[in-house]
JSON list of C-alpha atoms in Angstrom, two decimals:
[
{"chain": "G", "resi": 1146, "resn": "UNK", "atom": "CA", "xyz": [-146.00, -56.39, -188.52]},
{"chain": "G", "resi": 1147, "resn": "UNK", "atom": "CA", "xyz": [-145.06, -54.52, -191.79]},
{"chain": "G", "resi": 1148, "resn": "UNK", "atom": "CA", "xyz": [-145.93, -56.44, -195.06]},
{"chain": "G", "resi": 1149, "resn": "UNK", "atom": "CA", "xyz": [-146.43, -54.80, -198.76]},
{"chain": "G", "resi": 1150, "resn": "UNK", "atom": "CA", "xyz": [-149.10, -54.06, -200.36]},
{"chain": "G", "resi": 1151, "resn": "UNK", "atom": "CA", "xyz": [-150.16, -52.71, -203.74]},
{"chain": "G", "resi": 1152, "resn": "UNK", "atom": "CA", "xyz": [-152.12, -49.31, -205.17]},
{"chain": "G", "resi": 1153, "resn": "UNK", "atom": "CA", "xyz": [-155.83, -50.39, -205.07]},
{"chain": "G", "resi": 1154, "resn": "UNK", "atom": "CA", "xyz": [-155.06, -51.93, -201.25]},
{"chain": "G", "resi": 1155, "resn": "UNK", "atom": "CA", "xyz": [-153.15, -48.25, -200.36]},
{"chain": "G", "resi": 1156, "resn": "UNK", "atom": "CA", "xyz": [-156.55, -46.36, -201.61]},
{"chain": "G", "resi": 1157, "resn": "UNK", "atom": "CA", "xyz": [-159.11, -48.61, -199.86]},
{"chain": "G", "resi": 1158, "resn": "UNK", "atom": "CA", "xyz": [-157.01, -47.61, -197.01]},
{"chain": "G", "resi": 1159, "resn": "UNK", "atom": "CA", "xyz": [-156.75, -43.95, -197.48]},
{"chain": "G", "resi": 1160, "resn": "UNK", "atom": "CA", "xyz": [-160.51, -43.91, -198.32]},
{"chain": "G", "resi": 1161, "resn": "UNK", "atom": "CA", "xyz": [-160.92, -45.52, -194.72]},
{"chain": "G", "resi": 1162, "resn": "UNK", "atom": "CA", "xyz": [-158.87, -42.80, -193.57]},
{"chain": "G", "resi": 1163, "resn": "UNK", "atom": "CA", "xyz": [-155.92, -44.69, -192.64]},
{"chain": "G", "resi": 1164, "resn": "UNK", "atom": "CA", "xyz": [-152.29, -42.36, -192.01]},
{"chain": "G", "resi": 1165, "resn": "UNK", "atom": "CA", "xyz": [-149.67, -42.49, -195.12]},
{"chain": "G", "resi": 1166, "resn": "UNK", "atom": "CA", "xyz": [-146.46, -41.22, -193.71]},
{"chain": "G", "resi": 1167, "resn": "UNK", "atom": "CA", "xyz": [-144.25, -40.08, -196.52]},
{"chain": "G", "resi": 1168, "resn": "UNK", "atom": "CA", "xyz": [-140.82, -40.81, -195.42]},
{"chain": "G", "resi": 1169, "resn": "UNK", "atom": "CA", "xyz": [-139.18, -38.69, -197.84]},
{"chain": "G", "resi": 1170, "resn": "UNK", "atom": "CA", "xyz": [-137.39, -35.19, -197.80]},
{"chain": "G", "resi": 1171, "resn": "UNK", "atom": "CA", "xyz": [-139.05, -32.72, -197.29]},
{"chain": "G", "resi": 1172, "resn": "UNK", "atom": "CA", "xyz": [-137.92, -30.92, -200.59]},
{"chain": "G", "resi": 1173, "resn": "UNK", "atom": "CA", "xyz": [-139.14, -34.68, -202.26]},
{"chain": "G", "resi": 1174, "resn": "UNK", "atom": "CA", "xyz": [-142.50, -33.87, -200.57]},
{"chain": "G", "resi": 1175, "resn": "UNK", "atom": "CA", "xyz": [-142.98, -31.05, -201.75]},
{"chain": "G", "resi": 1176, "resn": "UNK", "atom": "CA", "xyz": [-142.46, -31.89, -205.66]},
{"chain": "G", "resi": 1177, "resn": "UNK", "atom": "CA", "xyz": [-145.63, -34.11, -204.84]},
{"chain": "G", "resi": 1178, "resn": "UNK", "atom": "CA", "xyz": [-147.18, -36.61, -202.87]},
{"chain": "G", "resi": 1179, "resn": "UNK", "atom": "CA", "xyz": [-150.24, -38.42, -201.76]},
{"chain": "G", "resi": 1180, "resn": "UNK", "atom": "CA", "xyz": [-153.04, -35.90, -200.88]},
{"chain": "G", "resi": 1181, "resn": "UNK", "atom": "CA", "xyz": [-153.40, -35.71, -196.92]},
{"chain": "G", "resi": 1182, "resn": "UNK", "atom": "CA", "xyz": [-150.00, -37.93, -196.17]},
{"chain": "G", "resi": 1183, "resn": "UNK", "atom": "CA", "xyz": [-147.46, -36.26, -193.95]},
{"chain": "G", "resi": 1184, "resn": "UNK", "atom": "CA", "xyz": [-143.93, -36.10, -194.32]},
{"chain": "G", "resi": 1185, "resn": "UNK", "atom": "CA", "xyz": [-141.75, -37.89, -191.71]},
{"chain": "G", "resi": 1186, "resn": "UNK", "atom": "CA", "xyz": [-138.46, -37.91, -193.39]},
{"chain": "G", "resi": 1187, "resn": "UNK", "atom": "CA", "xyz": [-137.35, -41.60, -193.42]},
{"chain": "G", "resi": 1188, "resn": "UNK", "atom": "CA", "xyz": [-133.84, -40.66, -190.91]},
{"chain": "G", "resi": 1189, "resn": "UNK", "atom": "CA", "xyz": [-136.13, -39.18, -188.45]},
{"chain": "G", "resi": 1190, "resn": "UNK", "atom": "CA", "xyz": [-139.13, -41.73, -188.43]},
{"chain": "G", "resi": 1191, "resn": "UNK", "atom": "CA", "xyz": [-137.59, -43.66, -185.23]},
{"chain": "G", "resi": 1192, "resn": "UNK", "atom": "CA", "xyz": [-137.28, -39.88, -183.05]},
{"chain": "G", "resi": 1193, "resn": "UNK", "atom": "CA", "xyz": [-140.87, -38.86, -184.33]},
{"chain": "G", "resi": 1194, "resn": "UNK", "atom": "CA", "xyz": [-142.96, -42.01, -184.46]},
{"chain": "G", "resi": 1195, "resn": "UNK", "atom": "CA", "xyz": [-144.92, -40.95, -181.38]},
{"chain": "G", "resi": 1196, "resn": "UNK", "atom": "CA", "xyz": [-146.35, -37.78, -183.01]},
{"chain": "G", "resi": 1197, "resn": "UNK", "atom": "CA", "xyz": [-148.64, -40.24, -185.04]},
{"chain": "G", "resi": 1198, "resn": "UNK", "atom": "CA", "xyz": [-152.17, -41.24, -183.92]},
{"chain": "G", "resi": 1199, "resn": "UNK", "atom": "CA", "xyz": [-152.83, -44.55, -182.98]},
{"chain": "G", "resi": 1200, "resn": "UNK", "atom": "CA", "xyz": [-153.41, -46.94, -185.92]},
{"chain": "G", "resi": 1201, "resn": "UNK", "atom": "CA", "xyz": [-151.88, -48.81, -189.17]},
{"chain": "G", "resi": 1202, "resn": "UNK", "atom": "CA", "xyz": [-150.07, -46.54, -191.12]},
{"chain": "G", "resi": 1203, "resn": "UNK", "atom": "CA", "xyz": [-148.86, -46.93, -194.64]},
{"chain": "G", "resi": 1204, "resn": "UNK", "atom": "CA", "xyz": [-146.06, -45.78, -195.48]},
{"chain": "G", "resi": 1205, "resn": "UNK", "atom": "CA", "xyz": [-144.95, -44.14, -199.03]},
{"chain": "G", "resi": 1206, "resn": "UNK", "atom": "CA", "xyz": [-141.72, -43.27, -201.00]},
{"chain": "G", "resi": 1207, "resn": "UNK", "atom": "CA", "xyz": [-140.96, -42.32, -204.82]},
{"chain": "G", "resi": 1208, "resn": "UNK", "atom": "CA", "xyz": [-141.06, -45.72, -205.78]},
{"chain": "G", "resi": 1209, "resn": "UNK", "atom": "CA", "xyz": [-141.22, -48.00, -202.48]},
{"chain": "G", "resi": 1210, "resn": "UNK", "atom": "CA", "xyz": [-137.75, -48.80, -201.25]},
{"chain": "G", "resi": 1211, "resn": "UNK", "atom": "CA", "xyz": [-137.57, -46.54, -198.68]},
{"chain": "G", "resi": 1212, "resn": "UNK", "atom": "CA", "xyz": [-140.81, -46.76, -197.63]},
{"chain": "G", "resi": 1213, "resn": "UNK", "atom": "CA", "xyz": [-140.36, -50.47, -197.00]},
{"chain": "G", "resi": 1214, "resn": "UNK", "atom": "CA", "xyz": [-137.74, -49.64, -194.62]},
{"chain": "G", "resi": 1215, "resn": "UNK", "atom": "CA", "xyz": [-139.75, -47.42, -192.92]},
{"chain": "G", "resi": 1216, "resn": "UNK", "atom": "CA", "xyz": [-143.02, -49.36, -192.23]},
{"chain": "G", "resi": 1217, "resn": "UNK", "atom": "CA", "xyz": [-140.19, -52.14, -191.17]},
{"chain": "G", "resi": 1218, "resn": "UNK", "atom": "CA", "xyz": [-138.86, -49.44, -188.22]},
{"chain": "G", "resi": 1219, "resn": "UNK", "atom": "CA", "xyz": [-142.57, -49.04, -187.32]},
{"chain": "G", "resi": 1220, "resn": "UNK", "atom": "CA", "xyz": [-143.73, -52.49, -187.28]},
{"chain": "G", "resi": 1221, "resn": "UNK", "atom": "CA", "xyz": [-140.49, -52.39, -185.08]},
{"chain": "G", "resi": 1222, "resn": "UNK", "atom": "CA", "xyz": [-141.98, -50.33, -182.26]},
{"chain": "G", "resi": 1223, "resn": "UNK", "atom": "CA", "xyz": [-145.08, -52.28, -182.38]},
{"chain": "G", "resi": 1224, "resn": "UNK", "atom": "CA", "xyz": [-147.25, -50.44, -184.90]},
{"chain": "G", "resi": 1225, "resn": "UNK", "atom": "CA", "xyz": [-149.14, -52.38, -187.88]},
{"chain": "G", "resi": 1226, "resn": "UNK", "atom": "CA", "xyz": [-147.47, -50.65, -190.80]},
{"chain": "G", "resi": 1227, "resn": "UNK", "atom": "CA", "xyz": [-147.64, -51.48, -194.71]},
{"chain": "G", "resi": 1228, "resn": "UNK", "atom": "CA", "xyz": [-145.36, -49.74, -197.81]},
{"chain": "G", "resi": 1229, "resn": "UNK", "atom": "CA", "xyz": [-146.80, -49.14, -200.89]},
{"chain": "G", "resi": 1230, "resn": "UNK", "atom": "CA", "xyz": [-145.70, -51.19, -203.56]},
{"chain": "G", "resi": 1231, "resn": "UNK", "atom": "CA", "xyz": [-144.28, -48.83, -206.13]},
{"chain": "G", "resi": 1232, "resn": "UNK", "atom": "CA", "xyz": [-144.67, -45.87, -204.20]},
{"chain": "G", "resi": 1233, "resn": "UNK", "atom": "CA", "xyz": [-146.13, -42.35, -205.67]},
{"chain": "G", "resi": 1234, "resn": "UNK", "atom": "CA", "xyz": [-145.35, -42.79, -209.00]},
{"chain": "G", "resi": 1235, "resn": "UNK", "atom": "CA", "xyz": [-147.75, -45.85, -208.89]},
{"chain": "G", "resi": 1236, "resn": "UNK", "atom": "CA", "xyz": [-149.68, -43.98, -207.26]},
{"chain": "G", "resi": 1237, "resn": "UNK", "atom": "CA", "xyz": [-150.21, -40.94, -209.63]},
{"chain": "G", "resi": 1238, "resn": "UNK", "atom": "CA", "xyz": [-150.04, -43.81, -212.36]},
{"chain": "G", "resi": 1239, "resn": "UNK", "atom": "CA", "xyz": [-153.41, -45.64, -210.91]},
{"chain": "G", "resi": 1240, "resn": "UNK", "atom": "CA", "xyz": [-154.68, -41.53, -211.63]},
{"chain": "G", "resi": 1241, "resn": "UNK", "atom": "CA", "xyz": [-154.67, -40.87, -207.50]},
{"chain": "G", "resi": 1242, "resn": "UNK", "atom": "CA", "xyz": [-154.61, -37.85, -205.62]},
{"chain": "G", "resi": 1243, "resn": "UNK", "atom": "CA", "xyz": [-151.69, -36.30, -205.81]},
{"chain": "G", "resi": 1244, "resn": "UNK", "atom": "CA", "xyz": [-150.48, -32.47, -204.48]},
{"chain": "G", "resi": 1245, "resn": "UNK", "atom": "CA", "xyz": [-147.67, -30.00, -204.47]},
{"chain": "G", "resi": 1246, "resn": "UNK", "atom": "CA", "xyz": [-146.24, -28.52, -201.71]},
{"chain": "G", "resi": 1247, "resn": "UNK", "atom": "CA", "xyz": [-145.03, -28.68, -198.06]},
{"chain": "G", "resi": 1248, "resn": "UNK", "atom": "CA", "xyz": [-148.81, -28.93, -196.22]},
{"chain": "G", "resi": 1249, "resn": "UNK", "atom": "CA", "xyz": [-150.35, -32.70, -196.33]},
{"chain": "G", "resi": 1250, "resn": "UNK", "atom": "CA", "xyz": [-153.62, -31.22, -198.80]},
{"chain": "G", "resi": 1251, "resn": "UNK", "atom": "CA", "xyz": [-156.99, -32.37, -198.61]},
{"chain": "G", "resi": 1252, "resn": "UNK", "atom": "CA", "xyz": [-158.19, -35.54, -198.87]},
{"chain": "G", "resi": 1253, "resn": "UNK", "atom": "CA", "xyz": [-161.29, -37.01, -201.25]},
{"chain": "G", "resi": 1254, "resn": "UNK", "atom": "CA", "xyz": [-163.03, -39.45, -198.96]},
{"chain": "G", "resi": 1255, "resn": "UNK", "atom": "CA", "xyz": [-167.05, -40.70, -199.69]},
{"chain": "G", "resi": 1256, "resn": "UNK", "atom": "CA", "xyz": [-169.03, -40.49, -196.62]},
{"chain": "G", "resi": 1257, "resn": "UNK", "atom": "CA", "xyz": [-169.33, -43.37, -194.22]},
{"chain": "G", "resi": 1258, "resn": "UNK", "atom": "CA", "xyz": [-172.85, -43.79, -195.90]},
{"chain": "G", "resi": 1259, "resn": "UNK", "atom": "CA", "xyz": [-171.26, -44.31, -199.27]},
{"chain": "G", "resi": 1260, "resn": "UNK", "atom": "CA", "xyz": [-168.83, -46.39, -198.28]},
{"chain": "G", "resi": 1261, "resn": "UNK", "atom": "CA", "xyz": [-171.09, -48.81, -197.17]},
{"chain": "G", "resi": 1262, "resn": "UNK", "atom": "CA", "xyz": [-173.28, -48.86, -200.34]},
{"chain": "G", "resi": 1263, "resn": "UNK", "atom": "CA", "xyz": [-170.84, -49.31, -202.28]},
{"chain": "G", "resi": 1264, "resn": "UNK", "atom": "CA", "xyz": [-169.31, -52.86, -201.08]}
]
């Protein structure tokens, strides 16, 4: 299953702690992306897909096109996979996380103990 879904459903996921894949170059990467996501390269997601941890994964491009194709190949092998909607430029837009350079960066998650205060 792959479906798309939009910015606030892509943070409530990354605050659970779910895996964004960014299936862009590495050079694209770089320039910035999602804090913590790591960077499968969209023509070499099919080869590496079983480096990932078990789980949904939610794949992210510039602006969602490729990343649609990606969480497509995934759903394809069987794993629950979603694209963000407008990709990292949406992202950065909604004021996200956002880092430079070729390691994933840290993430900003609440506590478990937040978490469930807050809903």
């Amino acid at each position: 299953m792959s479906e798309e879904i939009d910015v606030p459903t892509a943070y409530a996921m990354w605050m659970a702690g779910d895996l964004i894949v960014d299936v862009r170059s590495p050079e694209e990467f770089a320039a910035g992306h999602v804090a913590g996501a790591v960077n499968i390269p969209l023509r070499e997601l099919a080869v590496r897909e079983g480096e990932l941890p078990r789980g949904q994964v939610v794949t992210v491009c510039s602006t969602g096109i490729r990343s649609l194709r990606g969480a497509t190949a995934l759903a394809r092998t069987g794993r629950t996979s979603f694209s963000l909607r407008g990709g990292t430029k949406a992202w950065a837009a909604a004021g996200h996380p956002v880092v430079t350079g070729a390691e994933p960066g840290r993430r900003r998650t609440r506590s478990l103990w937040r978490r469930l205060l807050r809903r």
